[in-house]
Amino acid sequence: MPFLMIAAVAVSLTGLSAQRLSMAWAMWTMTHSSVWVASIAVSDLVSTLITSGPAGAIIDRADPAAIYRLSQVAACIQGLTLLTLVASGAVAPFWILVCSAWLGICTAFSLPARLSLIPLMVQRENYVRLVTLNSLASNGASFLGPVIAGWLISNHGLQAAAAVVVAAYVPSTIMSPPVRTLADAMSARSTHLPVDVQIRDGIAHLRHNPQLWILLSAFTTLALTARGILSLGSAISETVLGGGVDTLARLASFLAAGGLAGGLLASIRLMDQLTSISVTMSGAAIALLLYGVSPKEAIALGGAFALGIFLSLNNIAVISAIQLGVHPEYRGRLNSLYNILLKAGPALGALVFGCVSELIDIRVAVMLSAISLLIVLRLLLRVKTSL
């Protein structure tokens, strides 16, 4: 049943979000540097950029179900490695970056493989429902992960959080995704083309789909700005709100709760493209200011919740457009591009805004990101209306 698969995915993603908060907090406590915290996302990005192109092509020519399970096994081994480092007292900034890069390779395969499985598990008329269910599971995991990690780190230390992460990967390593038939999983796959040719072919396919290109541009901008600032949550938690890991966990949980709300809204009715771009980008700009400028935690939590709604709505719109508007032959490659943008945007944004935070102030970085969102929104609306 697809629901059992989604449940296993939710558990795995809960471990993933718990691990990311744990690594960010460990790096912050060791260095007290926003740049070092941002470097976690950068190491994840570099490995993703190197791996995602071939990963998408491989998924388009092989069985995505098998690839997904293998990626989860690799992620579990990565978690065991980090647990060993923490338990032995050998954890250091360098090893956190190594584990982050390792995790980036795993997700370069797991995310596009998981998304490519959606058309194989249900009929076309149910694609959007399963995309929304997948998004709800993802945001639910993002809600629980930081709560679990924050509580474990505060009460039992980093080692306990690392152990829970390992356990969370186990269900996805043993569950087989329920594709309708093996023939479905292998149909329309370009096994006769070299990987580099498949990558170029996928890029060419995107150029001929301007509606998807505009939607991906909006998604990329939100990834660079809003998600980039969210990657600096540990700095906002301590310097703006005067809190600690518990405050960071609450911010992350309210963000995920907003994501759940956004998923529920999307399940009722998806907005048209023009409305989606306008609402999500302008709303995220306002929510960013609430999240990262006010010293009052209640306002910051409200901003995090609103950010979760707008990012979730944008995310569901992009994934649905890929599943419904892209030929099955290209889905693996377009899903890999989505994964690259999802990783590259926050990593580059965190690096840029992290440097601004170091040189000036984190509040200035937040304001610059919100202004950038509104400028790009104006440009995209001009392009959209000219088509």
XYZ file of C-alpha atoms in Angstrom:
387
model
C 0.000 0.000 0.000
C 1.255 3.521 -0.778
C 0.277 4.573 2.746
C 2.742 2.136 4.332
C 5.460 3.464 2.042
C 4.598 7.055 2.992
C 4.729 6.064 6.673
C 8.221 4.592 6.231
C 9.277 7.743 4.369
C 7.918 9.891 7.210
C 9.983 7.989 9.783
C 13.118 8.281 7.633
C 12.601 12.002 7.064
C 12.034 12.500 10.783
C 15.502 11.081 11.356
C 16.906 13.248 8.580
C 15.488 16.478 10.032
C 16.622 15.478 13.524
C 20.115 14.829 12.205
C 20.323 18.164 10.411
C 19.347 20.073 13.544
C 21.801 18.013 15.591
C 24.664 18.690 13.178
C 23.847 22.411 13.007
C 23.698 22.747 16.774
C 26.891 20.714 17.276
C 28.703 22.918 14.754
C 27.399 26.086 16.395
C 28.467 24.997 19.894
C 31.942 24.110 18.601
C 32.545 27.242 16.510
C 29.876 29.896 17.311
C 30.162 30.933 13.669
C 27.291 31.378 11.191
C 29.729 30.669 8.350
C 30.662 27.299 9.834
C 26.984 26.438 10.276
C 26.335 27.470 6.666
C 29.237 25.275 5.561
C 27.185 22.215 6.524
C 24.683 23.106 3.823
C 27.532 23.900 1.416
C 29.147 20.480 1.885
C 25.742 18.889 1.332
C 25.343 21.020 -1.791
C 28.720 20.180 -3.335
C 28.122 16.459 -3.073
C 24.583 16.909 -4.413
C 25.757 18.939 -7.406
C 28.354 16.324 -8.283
C 25.948 13.419 -7.903
C 22.484 14.644 -8.949
C 23.016 14.761 -12.717
C 24.141 11.135 -13.007
C 21.619 10.129 -10.326
C 18.675 11.465 -12.312
C 19.859 9.759 -15.486
C 20.387 6.467 -13.637
C 16.897 6.648 -12.112
C 15.427 7.193 -15.595
C 17.116 4.043 -16.876
C 16.766 1.748 -13.834
C 14.301 0.698 -11.137
C 13.668 3.717 -8.823
C 12.360 1.419 -6.075
C 15.687 -0.429 -5.805
C 17.644 2.829 -5.968
C 15.563 4.319 -3.161
C 16.173 1.355 -0.864
C 19.927 1.384 -1.543
C 20.075 5.106 -0.791
C 18.402 4.480 2.557
C 20.921 1.751 3.408
C 23.743 4.198 2.641
C 22.073 6.883 4.799
C 21.783 4.424 7.679
C 25.502 3.604 7.438
C 26.238 7.343 7.444
C 24.172 7.712 10.621
C 26.102 4.875 12.250
C 29.361 6.598 11.352
C 28.251 9.866 12.962
C 27.014 7.991 16.044
C 30.413 6.304 16.376
C 32.215 9.655 16.122
C 29.980 11.236 18.758
C 30.209 8.252 21.121
C 33.991 8.148 20.862
C 34.382 11.898 21.391
C 36.078 12.274 18.006
C 33.390 14.476 16.455
C 34.823 17.711 15.031
C 33.748 20.305 12.436
C 35.590 18.411 9.687
C 33.751 15.149 10.384
C 30.399 16.905 10.511
C 31.112 18.280 7.025
C 32.109 14.799 5.810
C 28.867 13.277 7.122
C 26.886 16.141 5.602
C 28.486 15.522 2.209
C 27.793 11.786 2.551
C 24.158 12.552 3.341
C 24.016 14.815 0.280
C 25.029 11.905 -1.957
C 22.334 9.730 -0.385
C 19.575 12.305 -0.892
C 20.765 12.976 -4.459
C 19.465 9.479 -5.189
C 16.684 9.047 -2.611
C 14.618 12.177 -3.246
C 14.271 11.956 -7.055
C 13.830 8.175 -6.821
C 11.031 8.626 -4.272
C 9.314 11.278 -6.386
C 9.680 9.141 -9.512
C 7.840 6.356 -7.706
C 4.667 8.434 -7.310
C 3.366 7.744 -10.867
C 4.155 4.053 -10.372
C 2.143 3.663 -7.166
C -1.176 5.260 -8.172
C -3.218 6.166 -11.236
C -2.689 9.571 -12.863
C -5.837 11.099 -11.370
C -4.389 10.460 -7.888
C -0.935 11.981 -8.529
C -1.679 15.302 -6.812
C -3.223 13.548 -3.807
C -0.149 11.392 -3.314
C 2.148 14.402 -3.829
C 0.180 16.247 -1.140
C 0.294 13.206 1.173
C 4.038 12.978 0.584
C 4.371 16.671 1.438
C 2.314 16.234 4.614
C 4.552 13.339 5.655
C 7.644 15.412 4.921
C 6.413 18.405 6.887
C 5.199 16.199 9.709
C 8.674 14.693 9.874
C 10.182 18.174 9.846
C 7.917 19.021 12.781
C 8.780 15.963 14.870
C 12.482 15.775 13.994
C 13.566 19.058 15.605
C 11.330 18.455 18.634
C 12.847 15.023 19.192
C 16.409 16.199 18.529
C 16.070 19.293 20.730
C 14.643 17.298 23.627
C 17.240 14.531 23.329
C 20.181 16.931 23.075
C 18.952 18.977 26.053
C 18.246 15.985 28.287
C 20.486 13.154 27.092
C 23.140 14.684 24.860
C 24.055 14.529 21.189
C 24.771 10.786 21.292
C 21.127 9.950 22.048
C 19.943 12.062 19.121
C 22.440 10.355 16.801
C 21.211 6.909 17.900
C 17.569 7.795 17.151
C 18.606 8.981 13.679
C 20.086 5.568 12.871
C 16.924 3.786 14.005
C 14.760 6.097 11.890
C 16.415 4.987 8.639
C 15.698 1.287 9.229
C 12.035 1.046 8.018
C 12.853 2.448 4.569
C 15.723 -0.005 4.140
C 13.426 -3.028 4.489
C 10.196 -1.834 2.829
C 9.654 -2.318 -0.894
C 7.752 0.550 -2.573
C 4.439 -0.797 -4.012
C 4.818 -0.169 -7.760
C 1.880 -1.413 -9.829
C 4.036 -3.758 -11.949
C 7.705 -4.168 -12.703
C 6.909 -3.295 -16.310
C 5.535 0.058 -15.125
C 8.728 0.744 -13.220
C 10.904 0.056 -16.257
C 8.707 1.513 -19.002
C 9.680 4.606 -20.992
C 13.237 4.519 -19.692
C 16.117 5.583 -21.950
C 18.420 2.661 -21.251
C 20.013 2.970 -24.682
C 21.366 6.482 -24.146
C 24.638 7.364 -22.375
C 24.237 9.179 -19.042
C 25.760 12.468 -20.300
C 23.389 12.494 -23.292
C 20.423 11.912 -20.975
C 21.460 14.868 -18.800
C 21.657 17.218 -21.809
C 18.373 15.862 -23.131
C 16.670 16.614 -19.817
C 17.939 20.215 -19.824
C 16.692 20.692 -23.384
C 13.278 19.350 -22.363
C 13.022 21.963 -19.595
C 13.861 24.814 -21.989
C 10.765 23.951 -24.025
C 8.485 24.156 -20.967
C 8.350 27.895 -20.029
C 5.571 27.479 -17.455
C 7.618 24.969 -15.469
C 10.730 27.137 -15.922
C 8.993 30.127 -14.307
C 7.689 28.001 -11.442
C 11.170 26.571 -10.856
C 12.597 30.118 -10.894
C 10.210 31.130 -8.106
C 11.129 27.963 -6.206
C 14.846 28.710 -6.623
C 14.433 32.265 -5.353
C 12.588 31.056 -2.258
C 15.303 28.453 -1.713
C 18.052 31.072 -1.904
C 16.343 33.602 0.355
C 13.820 32.061 2.751
C 15.401 28.612 3.007
C 18.861 30.184 3.145
C 17.866 32.238 6.184
C 16.242 29.180 7.771
C 19.614 27.416 7.536
C 20.928 30.094 9.918
C 18.251 29.331 12.499
C 20.828 28.540 15.191
C 22.264 32.062 14.896
C 18.786 33.645 15.019
C 17.879 31.486 18.010
C 20.853 32.656 20.061
C 21.651 36.189 18.863
C 18.175 37.563 18.067
C 15.990 35.631 20.495
C 18.577 34.958 23.215
C 17.684 31.264 23.376
C 19.362 27.914 22.896
C 18.707 24.580 21.252
C 15.170 24.459 22.686
C 14.356 27.759 20.974
C 15.840 26.462 17.720
C 13.733 23.301 18.000
C 10.572 25.347 18.582
C 11.297 27.519 15.531
C 11.871 24.442 13.369
C 8.727 22.784 14.699
C 6.532 25.823 14.033
C 8.005 25.994 10.540
C 7.062 22.354 9.977
C 3.601 22.891 11.490
C 3.100 25.650 8.934
C 4.225 23.204 6.272
C 1.524 20.792 7.422
C -1.050 23.568 7.216
C 0.160 24.441 3.724
C -0.187 20.816 2.686
C -3.756 20.715 3.969
C -4.573 23.912 2.072
C -3.086 22.444 -1.112
C -5.157 19.285 -0.677
C -8.298 21.406 -0.780
C -7.376 23.369 -3.891
C -4.173 24.091 -5.808
C -3.744 27.708 -6.885
C -3.102 28.653 -10.493
C 0.515 29.442 -11.348
C 0.280 33.249 -11.301
C -1.531 33.293 -7.956
C 0.848 30.700 -6.511
C 3.936 32.726 -7.394
C 2.465 36.003 -6.126
C 1.092 34.642 -2.855
C 4.036 32.448 -1.868
C 6.808 34.940 -2.652
C 5.172 38.062 -1.198
C 3.901 36.145 1.825
C 7.322 34.608 2.461
C 8.949 38.064 2.355
C 6.673 39.316 5.146
C 7.037 36.094 7.134
C 10.842 36.334 6.918
C 10.803 39.718 8.642
C 8.654 38.342 11.446
C 10.895 35.292 11.767
C 14.322 36.885 11.876
C 14.061 40.519 12.993
C 11.854 40.652 16.081
C 13.443 39.779 19.459
C 10.077 38.426 20.678
C 9.870 34.659 20.343
C 6.092 34.638 19.864
C 6.432 36.828 16.760
C 9.324 34.725 15.456
C 7.290 31.546 15.908
C 4.391 33.120 14.005
C 6.786 34.039 11.198
C 8.141 30.489 11.140
C 4.606 29.088 10.896
C 3.722 31.448 8.030
C 6.983 30.601 6.237
C 6.092 26.937 6.490
C 2.746 27.551 4.802
C 4.168 29.513 1.865
C 7.149 27.212 1.298
C 4.892 24.146 1.407
C 2.436 25.613 -1.111
C 5.288 26.477 -3.474
C 6.904 23.075 -3.030
C 3.706 21.150 -3.771
C 3.053 23.292 -6.852
C 6.503 22.484 -8.261
C 6.366 18.732 -7.571
C 2.826 18.477 -8.965
C 3.883 20.328 -12.122
C 6.751 17.879 -12.658
C 4.592 14.784 -12.094
C 1.700 16.017 -14.258
C 3.472 18.042 -16.936
C 6.672 16.095 -17.644
C 6.895 12.980 -19.794
C 7.789 9.846 -17.763
C 11.046 9.520 -19.711
C 12.307 12.781 -18.159
C 10.878 12.651 -14.642
C 13.998 11.284 -12.951
C 16.146 14.045 -14.414
C 13.660 16.830 -13.609
C 13.247 15.477 -10.081
C 17.036 15.534 -9.739
C 17.058 19.157 -10.909
C 14.434 19.904 -8.273
C 16.691 18.258 -5.681
C 19.682 20.338 -6.838
C 17.689 23.558 -6.496
C 16.353 22.462 -3.113
C 19.915 21.907 -1.891
C 21.803 24.620 -3.801
C 19.443 27.445 -2.918
C 19.615 27.149 0.887
C 23.344 26.369 0.831
C 24.308 29.371 -1.294
C 21.793 31.593 0.467
C 23.082 30.533 3.877
C 26.657 31.230 2.776
C 25.850 34.705 1.428
C 23.557 35.753 4.259
C 25.845 34.086 6.789
C 28.689 36.345 5.603
C 26.383 39.369 5.876
C 25.514 38.235 9.394
C 29.189 37.947 10.329
C 30.101 41.329 8.821
C 27.019 43.321 9.883
C 24.120 41.607 11.648
C 21.767 38.668 11.127
C 18.790 41.053 11.092
C 20.271 42.923 8.122
C 20.719 39.598 6.320
C 17.044 38.753 6.901
C 15.890 42.132 5.580
C 18.064 41.800 2.472
C 16.613 38.360 1.746
C 13.038 39.676 2.019
C 13.797 42.602 -0.318
C 15.429 40.229 -2.822
C 12.287 38.086 -2.848
C 10.086 41.027 -3.759
C 12.440 42.215 -6.531
C 12.537 38.788 -8.196
C 8.757 38.448 -7.815
C 8.266 41.645 -9.800
C 10.566 40.364 -12.569
C 8.849 36.965 -12.770
C 5.415 38.549 -12.984
C 6.602 40.633 -15.934
C 7.928 37.543 -17.690
C 4.766 35.575 -16.910
C 2.428 38.222 -18.315
C 4.531 38.501 -21.498
C 4.106 34.797 -22.350
